[in-house]
Amino acid sequence: MSKEYERLILAKSYIEERLASQGLDFTPRIGLVLGSGLGGYAANMEVLAEIPYRDISEFPVSTVPGHDGKYIFGYVAKSDGAKVPIVAMKGRVHYYEGYSVQTVVMPIRVMGMLGIESVILTNAAGGINLDFAPGDLMLISDQITGYVPSPLIGPNIEELGTRFPDMSKLYNPEYREIARQVAAEMGIDLKEGVYVQFTGPQFETPSEIKAFRTLGASAVGMSTACEAIAAGHMGLKVMGISCISNMASGILDQPLTHEEVQETADKVAHKFEQLVTGIIVRI
Ligand code: HPA
C-alpha cells in the first residue's frame, strides 16, 4: 500500500469512527464541494454531523479567510419526502496555499472512499467569455488544467483507479443535461463553458486571459480542475458549476479583488443554492 493511500485510509477510518461514535451509520451518495457563494448551503440540509478538517490526522487546513474547512454530513430532502444522503465540503484547500496537489485533493478522495458515487464541484471563477456577466452561473463542460500539475503524478494509487485514466467525458454528459433541464425549469439562464485552472494566488494578466480565451477557455479559477481529475480517476461522476464572480483580467478597466469575488458570490448565493438543490434531488 502506498504512503499516500495509507494517509487516505487513516482519514477515512477516523471519519467513520467519529460518525459511528455519534450513532450514525451513514453512507453519502453525493459529495458537494461548496465554493464561494455556497458557504451557507448547510441551511438547505438536514445536518447530522460536522467534522472539522483539523480533527482529521494529516488533513490539509485552509489558510484563506472565508474558507474554513469541515465536512458536513446530512440529507437534502426531495419533494416526495425521500432524502438524499450527501456530504458537503465547506471550505477547500488550494495549491497556492503551498500544499502539494496530492494533498489538495485528499478531501475529494476521502469522500470517494466514504462511498459517494457523484461529486458536484462548485467555485467562483472569472469570466473569460465576453458574453458572460458577473453573477452568471456556468455549467462546466470541460476543463484545461492550465499550469497546475496533475494530482495523479507519483506512484499510481491502484486501489483508487488506473494509471492512465480517460478524461474525454470528465464532466458527466447525463448530469449536464439534468443541470440544463433543472435550470430551465427554474428560469435560471445557465451558461456553459470550459474552465481553466491557474495556480494563483495572483490574478491572471490580461495576456494570459487573452491567450486562454483563444485556447477555448470560458472561465478561470484556482481550484477545480485538479479536484475533477482526482474524482474522475476514482470513477466518480463529476459535475461542476462556476459562479462568474467577476470578469477576468483585462476585460474591464478595473483591478480584480478578492472582495469583488466574494461580494458577487454572496449576491448569487440564493440562486446558486436553489440550482444545486434542484440538481441533487434529480441525479
Ligand atoms: N481568476 C482566477 N480565479 C478566480 C477569479 C479570476 O478572475 N475569480 C474568482 N476566482
Tab-separated table of C-alpha atoms and ligand atoms in Angstrom:
chain	number	residue	atom	x	y	z
A	1	MET	CA	0.000	0.000	0.000
A	2	SER	CA	1.416	3.421	-0.947
A	3	LYS	CA	2.122	6.075	1.688
A	4	GLU	CA	-0.485	8.332	0.096
A	5	TYR	CA	-3.155	5.634	0.238
A	6	GLU	CA	-2.291	4.949	3.883
A	7	ARG	CA	-2.951	8.629	4.692
A	8	LEU	CA	-6.307	8.397	2.949
A	9	ILE	CA	-7.297	5.192	4.758
A	10	LEU	CA	-6.382	6.774	8.075
A	11	ALA	CA	-8.599	9.806	7.349
A	12	LYS	CA	-11.486	7.656	6.139
A	13	SER	CA	-11.324	5.397	9.209
A	14	TYR	CA	-11.243	8.375	11.554
A	15	ILE	CA	-14.361	9.832	9.921
A	16	GLU	CA	-16.224	6.518	10.026
A	17	GLU	CA	-15.347	6.002	13.670
A	18	ARG	CA	-16.433	9.501	14.543
A	19	LEU	CA	-19.772	9.072	12.769
A	20	ALA	CA	-20.232	5.710	14.491
A	21	SER	CA	-19.481	7.298	17.874
A	22	GLN	CA	-22.476	9.562	17.222
A	23	GLY	CA	-24.596	6.512	16.474
A	24	LEU	CA	-24.537	7.204	12.735
A	25	ASP	CA	-24.256	4.552	10.053
A	26	PHE	CA	-24.228	6.939	7.141
A	27	THR	CA	-23.116	6.444	3.537
A	28	PRO	CA	-23.268	9.636	1.489
A	29	ARG	CA	-24.270	9.244	-2.144
A	30	ILE	CA	-23.228	12.668	-3.391
A	31	GLY	CA	-20.265	14.853	-2.452
A	32	LEU	CA	-20.760	18.589	-2.763
A	33	VAL	CA	-17.827	20.981	-2.700
A	34	LEU	CA	-19.051	24.358	-1.539
A	35	GLY	CA	-17.218	27.156	-3.306
A	36	SER	CA	-17.666	30.884	-2.757
A	37	GLY	CA	-21.390	31.665	-2.708
A	38	LEU	CA	-22.432	28.295	-1.335
A	39	GLY	CA	-20.814	28.656	2.095
A	40	GLY	CA	-24.260	28.793	3.716
A	41	TYR	CA	-25.548	25.690	1.947
A	42	ALA	CA	-25.948	23.743	5.200
A	43	ALA	CA	-29.166	25.734	5.769
A	44	ASN	CA	-30.626	23.648	2.914
A	45	MET	CA	-29.677	20.378	4.606
A	46	GLU	CA	-30.828	18.284	7.483
A	47	VAL	CA	-27.414	18.204	9.148
A	48	LEU	CA	-26.438	15.043	11.044
A	49	ALA	CA	-22.783	15.663	11.806
A	50	GLU	CA	-19.906	18.021	11.158
A	51	ILE	CA	-16.240	17.076	11.210
A	52	PRO	CA	-13.625	19.871	11.015
A	53	TYR	CA	-10.646	19.028	8.801
A	54	ARG	CA	-8.330	19.999	11.653
A	55	ASP	CA	-9.581	16.991	13.646
A	56	ILE	CA	-8.522	14.595	10.881
A	57	SER	CA	-4.927	13.456	11.005
A	58	GLU	CA	-2.721	14.783	8.152
A	59	PHE	CA	-5.666	16.624	6.598
A	60	PRO	CA	-4.929	19.973	4.956
A	61	VAL	CA	-6.445	23.022	6.630
A	62	SER	CA	-7.321	26.165	4.682
A	63	THR	CA	-5.400	29.370	5.273
A	64	VAL	CA	-7.783	31.589	3.265
A	65	PRO	CA	-10.260	33.842	5.079
A	66	GLY	CA	-13.821	32.648	4.453
A	67	HIS	CA	-12.713	29.105	3.584
A	68	ASP	CA	-12.929	27.384	6.989
A	69	GLY	CA	-12.848	23.663	6.474
A	70	LYS	CA	-15.202	20.919	7.549
A	71	TYR	CA	-17.243	18.050	6.231
A	72	ILE	CA	-20.978	18.365	6.766
A	73	PHE	CA	-22.945	15.110	6.660
A	74	GLY	CA	-26.686	15.128	6.173
A	75	TYR	CA	-29.676	14.917	3.894
A	76	VAL	CA	-31.185	17.024	1.175
A	77	ALA	CA	-34.955	16.473	1.062
A	78	LYS	CA	-36.862	15.611	-2.110
A	79	SER	CA	-40.382	16.972	-2.601
A	80	ASP	CA	-41.838	13.459	-2.078
A	81	GLY	CA	-40.260	13.262	1.370
A	82	ALA	CA	-37.383	10.991	0.322
A	83	LYS	CA	-33.935	12.147	1.346
A	84	VAL	CA	-30.615	12.205	-0.478
A	85	PRO	CA	-27.622	11.437	1.778
A	86	ILE	CA	-24.798	13.838	0.994
A	87	VAL	CA	-21.507	15.046	2.357
A	88	ALA	CA	-20.664	18.694	1.784
A	89	MET	CA	-17.165	20.116	1.937
A	90	LYS	CA	-17.361	23.569	3.450
A	91	GLY	CA	-14.028	25.051	2.518
A	92	ARG	CA	-11.287	23.523	0.426
A	93	VAL	CA	-7.556	23.995	0.216
A	94	HIS	CA	-5.795	25.385	-2.819
A	95	TYR	CA	-2.488	24.630	-4.477
A	96	TYR	CA	-1.385	28.255	-3.949
A	97	GLU	CA	-1.526	27.742	-0.190
A	98	GLY	CA	1.608	25.651	-0.544
A	99	TYR	CA	0.129	22.169	-0.297
A	100	SER	CA	1.089	19.581	-2.893
A	101	VAL	CA	-1.670	18.850	-5.427
A	102	GLN	CA	-1.905	15.339	-3.935
A	103	THR	CA	-2.675	16.897	-0.559
A	104	VAL	CA	-5.125	19.374	-2.098
A	105	VAL	CA	-7.265	16.513	-3.439
A	106	MET	CA	-7.218	14.457	-0.209
A	107	PRO	CA	-10.687	15.616	0.889
A	108	ILE	CA	-12.138	14.674	-2.527
A	109	ARG	CA	-10.540	11.243	-2.469
A	110	VAL	CA	-11.712	10.578	1.069
A	111	MET	CA	-15.302	11.403	0.060
A	112	GLY	CA	-14.917	8.865	-2.743
A	113	MET	CA	-13.687	6.282	-0.245
A	114	LEU	CA	-16.643	7.050	2.034
A	115	GLY	CA	-18.918	5.849	-0.742
A	116	ILE	CA	-20.084	8.796	-2.829
A	117	GLU	CA	-20.909	7.990	-6.456
A	118	SER	CA	-21.001	11.560	-7.707
A	119	VAL	CA	-19.377	14.840	-6.867
A	120	ILE	CA	-20.631	18.336	-7.566
A	121	LEU	CA	-17.763	20.814	-7.639
A	122	THR	CA	-18.616	24.483	-7.277
A	123	ASN	CA	-16.427	27.548	-7.348
A	124	ALA	CA	-16.180	31.230	-8.091
A	125	ALA	CA	-14.482	31.978	-11.384
A	126	GLY	CA	-13.540	34.905	-13.563
A	127	GLY	CA	-15.477	35.193	-16.803
A	128	ILE	CA	-13.277	34.900	-19.890
A	129	ASN	CA	-16.147	34.556	-22.374
A	130	LEU	CA	-17.134	38.128	-23.247
A	131	ASP	CA	-20.826	37.147	-23.336
A	132	PHE	CA	-20.749	36.368	-19.607
A	133	ALA	CA	-21.541	38.855	-16.843
A	134	PRO	CA	-20.731	38.796	-13.125
A	135	GLY	CA	-23.483	36.886	-11.337
A	136	ASP	CA	-23.923	34.324	-14.134
A	137	LEU	CA	-23.750	30.624	-13.327
A	138	MET	CA	-21.729	28.438	-15.700
A	139	LEU	CA	-22.037	24.698	-16.063
A	140	ILE	CA	-18.560	23.289	-16.677
A	141	SER	CA	-18.495	21.271	-19.902
A	142	ASP	CA	-14.769	20.522	-19.878
A	143	GLN	CA	-11.553	21.844	-18.438
A	144	ILE	CA	-7.998	22.902	-19.146
A	145	THR	CA	-5.529	22.224	-16.348
A	146	GLY	CA	-3.584	25.401	-17.047
A	147	TYR	CA	-0.265	25.309	-15.226
A	148	VAL	CA	-1.399	23.158	-12.315
A	149	PRO	CA	0.337	19.782	-12.006
A	150	SER	CA	-1.793	16.634	-12.113
A	151	PRO	CA	-2.768	15.204	-8.707
A	152	LEU	CA	-2.079	11.776	-10.238
A	153	ILE	CA	1.672	12.377	-10.538
A	154	GLY	CA	3.613	9.899	-8.411
A	155	PRO	CA	3.030	6.206	-7.837
A	156	ASN	CA	-0.465	5.349	-9.037
A	157	ILE	CA	-2.862	4.509	-6.222
A	158	GLU	CA	-4.128	1.297	-7.776
A	159	GLU	CA	-6.857	0.974	-5.134
A	160	LEU	CA	-8.412	4.183	-6.475
A	161	GLY	CA	-8.017	3.964	-10.217
A	162	THR	CA	-5.953	3.221	-13.257
A	163	ARG	CA	-2.564	4.742	-14.189
A	164	PHE	CA	-3.801	6.465	-17.356
A	165	PRO	CA	-7.444	7.418	-16.793
A	166	ASP	CA	-9.600	8.623	-19.673
A	167	MET	CA	-10.711	12.248	-19.328
A	168	SER	CA	-12.769	12.534	-22.517
A	169	LYS	CA	-16.089	12.793	-20.650
A	170	LEU	CA	-14.821	14.075	-17.319
A	171	TYR	CA	-17.914	16.211	-16.718
A	172	ASN	CA	-20.711	13.657	-16.960
A	173	PRO	CA	-22.874	14.362	-20.044
A	174	GLU	CA	-26.104	12.995	-18.477
A	175	TYR	CA	-25.600	15.170	-15.414
A	176	ARG	CA	-25.020	18.178	-17.626
A	177	GLU	CA	-28.330	17.526	-19.346
A	178	ILE	CA	-30.061	17.284	-15.975
A	179	ALA	CA	-28.468	20.577	-14.893
A	180	ARG	CA	-29.713	22.280	-18.070
A	181	GLN	CA	-33.227	20.945	-17.505
A	182	VAL	CA	-33.329	21.958	-13.838
A	183	ALA	CA	-32.034	25.434	-14.690
A	184	ALA	CA	-34.622	25.846	-17.457
A	185	GLU	CA	-37.429	24.785	-15.109
A	186	MET	CA	-36.228	27.312	-12.532
A	187	GLY	CA	-35.869	30.102	-15.077
A	188	ILE	CA	-32.118	30.281	-14.496
A	189	ASP	CA	-30.051	31.292	-17.505
A	190	LEU	CA	-27.316	28.680	-17.054
A	191	LYS	CA	-24.255	29.371	-19.192
A	192	GLU	CA	-21.915	26.589	-20.219
A	193	GLY	CA	-18.212	26.536	-20.929
A	194	VAL	CA	-14.676	25.357	-20.355
A	195	TYR	CA	-12.987	26.012	-17.012
A	196	VAL	CA	-9.268	26.665	-16.846
A	197	GLN	CA	-7.364	26.413	-13.588
A	198	PHE	CA	-4.384	28.637	-12.891
A	199	THR	CA	-2.261	28.190	-9.785
A	200	GLY	CA	-2.836	31.692	-8.400
A	201	PRO	CA	-2.728	33.245	-5.905
A	202	GLN	CA	-2.160	36.268	-8.154
A	203	PHE	CA	-4.984	37.000	-10.531
A	204	GLU	CA	-4.016	36.458	-14.153
A	205	THR	CA	-2.591	39.073	-16.500
A	206	PRO	CA	-4.671	40.353	-19.424
A	207	SER	CA	-2.349	38.489	-21.818
A	208	GLU	CA	-2.840	35.197	-20.015
A	209	ILE	CA	-6.596	35.624	-20.259
A	210	LYS	CA	-6.413	36.544	-23.945
A	211	ALA	CA	-4.230	33.504	-24.620
A	212	PHE	CA	-6.571	31.085	-22.870
A	213	ARG	CA	-9.652	32.615	-24.485
A	214	THR	CA	-8.030	31.754	-27.804
A	215	LEU	CA	-7.368	28.243	-26.492
A	216	GLY	CA	-11.035	27.736	-25.699
A	217	ALA	CA	-11.439	28.674	-22.041
A	218	SER	CA	-14.629	30.388	-20.856
A	219	ALA	CA	-13.878	30.901	-17.161
A	220	VAL	CA	-10.834	30.848	-14.897
A	221	GLY	CA	-10.335	29.794	-11.309
A	222	MET	CA	-7.799	28.424	-8.873
A	223	SER	CA	-9.403	25.254	-7.543
A	224	THR	CA	-11.494	22.852	-9.512
A	225	ALA	CA	-9.608	21.136	-12.352
A	226	CYS	CA	-7.278	19.126	-10.107
A	227	GLU	CA	-10.233	18.043	-7.962
A	228	ALA	CA	-12.126	16.883	-11.041
A	229	ILE	CA	-9.122	14.836	-12.190
A	230	ALA	CA	-8.827	13.102	-8.801
A	231	ALA	CA	-12.575	12.398	-8.807
A	232	GLY	CA	-12.526	11.147	-12.398
A	233	HIS	CA	-9.572	8.896	-11.601
A	234	MET	CA	-11.688	7.203	-8.929
A	235	GLY	CA	-14.552	6.704	-11.348
A	236	LEU	CA	-16.811	9.253	-9.678
A	237	LYS	CA	-19.363	11.037	-11.823
A	238	VAL	CA	-18.356	14.683	-11.892
A	239	MET	CA	-20.401	17.838	-12.284
A	240	GLY	CA	-19.039	21.371	-11.991
A	241	ILE	CA	-20.715	24.747	-11.699
A	242	SER	CA	-18.940	28.102	-11.550
A	243	CYS	CA	-20.331	31.327	-10.232
A	244	ILE	CA	-18.922	34.006	-12.521
A	245	SER	CA	-17.911	36.417	-9.788
A	246	ASN	CA	-16.044	38.922	-11.943
A	247	MET	CA	-14.871	39.430	-15.474
A	248	ALA	CA	-11.363	38.064	-15.892
A	249	SER	CA	-8.290	40.259	-16.099
A	250	GLY	CA	-8.080	42.870	-18.831
A	251	ILE	CA	-11.759	42.816	-19.791
A	252	LEU	CA	-12.912	45.718	-17.649
A	253	ASP	CA	-10.743	48.663	-16.761
A	254	GLN	CA	-10.685	47.927	-13.041
A	255	PRO	CA	-8.419	45.947	-10.725
A	256	LEU	CA	-9.537	42.484	-9.599
A	257	THR	CA	-10.046	41.924	-5.893
A	258	HIS	CA	-10.943	39.001	-3.638
A	259	GLU	CA	-13.627	41.254	-2.139
A	260	GLU	CA	-15.376	41.613	-5.509
A	261	VAL	CA	-15.306	37.833	-5.912
A	262	GLN	CA	-16.919	37.313	-2.516
A	263	GLU	CA	-19.469	40.098	-2.944
A	264	THR	CA	-20.818	38.774	-6.247
A	265	ALA	CA	-20.765	35.195	-4.976
A	266	ASP	CA	-22.797	36.248	-1.922
A	267	LYS	CA	-25.317	38.070	-4.148
A	268	VAL	CA	-25.946	34.958	-6.276
A	269	ALA	CA	-25.959	32.582	-3.312
A	270	HIS	CA	-29.718	32.057	-3.276
A	271	LYS	CA	-29.987	31.248	-6.996
A	272	PHE	CA	-26.900	29.007	-6.746
A	273	GLU	CA	-28.325	27.094	-3.748
A	274	GLN	CA	-31.669	26.581	-5.497
A	275	LEU	CA	-29.997	25.230	-8.614
A	276	VAL	CA	-27.709	22.875	-6.713
A	277	THR	CA	-30.579	21.532	-4.608
A	278	GLY	CA	-32.690	21.032	-7.739
A	279	ILE	CA	-29.858	19.043	-9.277
A	280	ILE	CA	-29.121	16.953	-6.170
A	281	VAL	CA	-32.690	15.715	-5.927
A	282	ARG	CA	-32.651	14.737	-9.614
A	283	ILE	CA	-29.362	12.888	-10.015
B	1	HPA	N1	-9.180	34.446	-11.716
B	1	HPA	C1	-8.845	33.344	-11.013
B	1	HPA	N2	-9.599	32.854	-10.052
B	1	HPA	C2	-10.764	33.478	-9.789
B	1	HPA	C3	-11.172	34.627	-10.474
B	1	HPA	C4	-10.332	35.128	-11.512
B	1	HPA	O1	-10.619	36.140	-12.177
B	1	HPA	N3	-12.370	34.983	-9.961
B	1	HPA	C5	-12.665	34.087	-8.997
B	1	HPA	N4	-11.700	33.170	-8.878
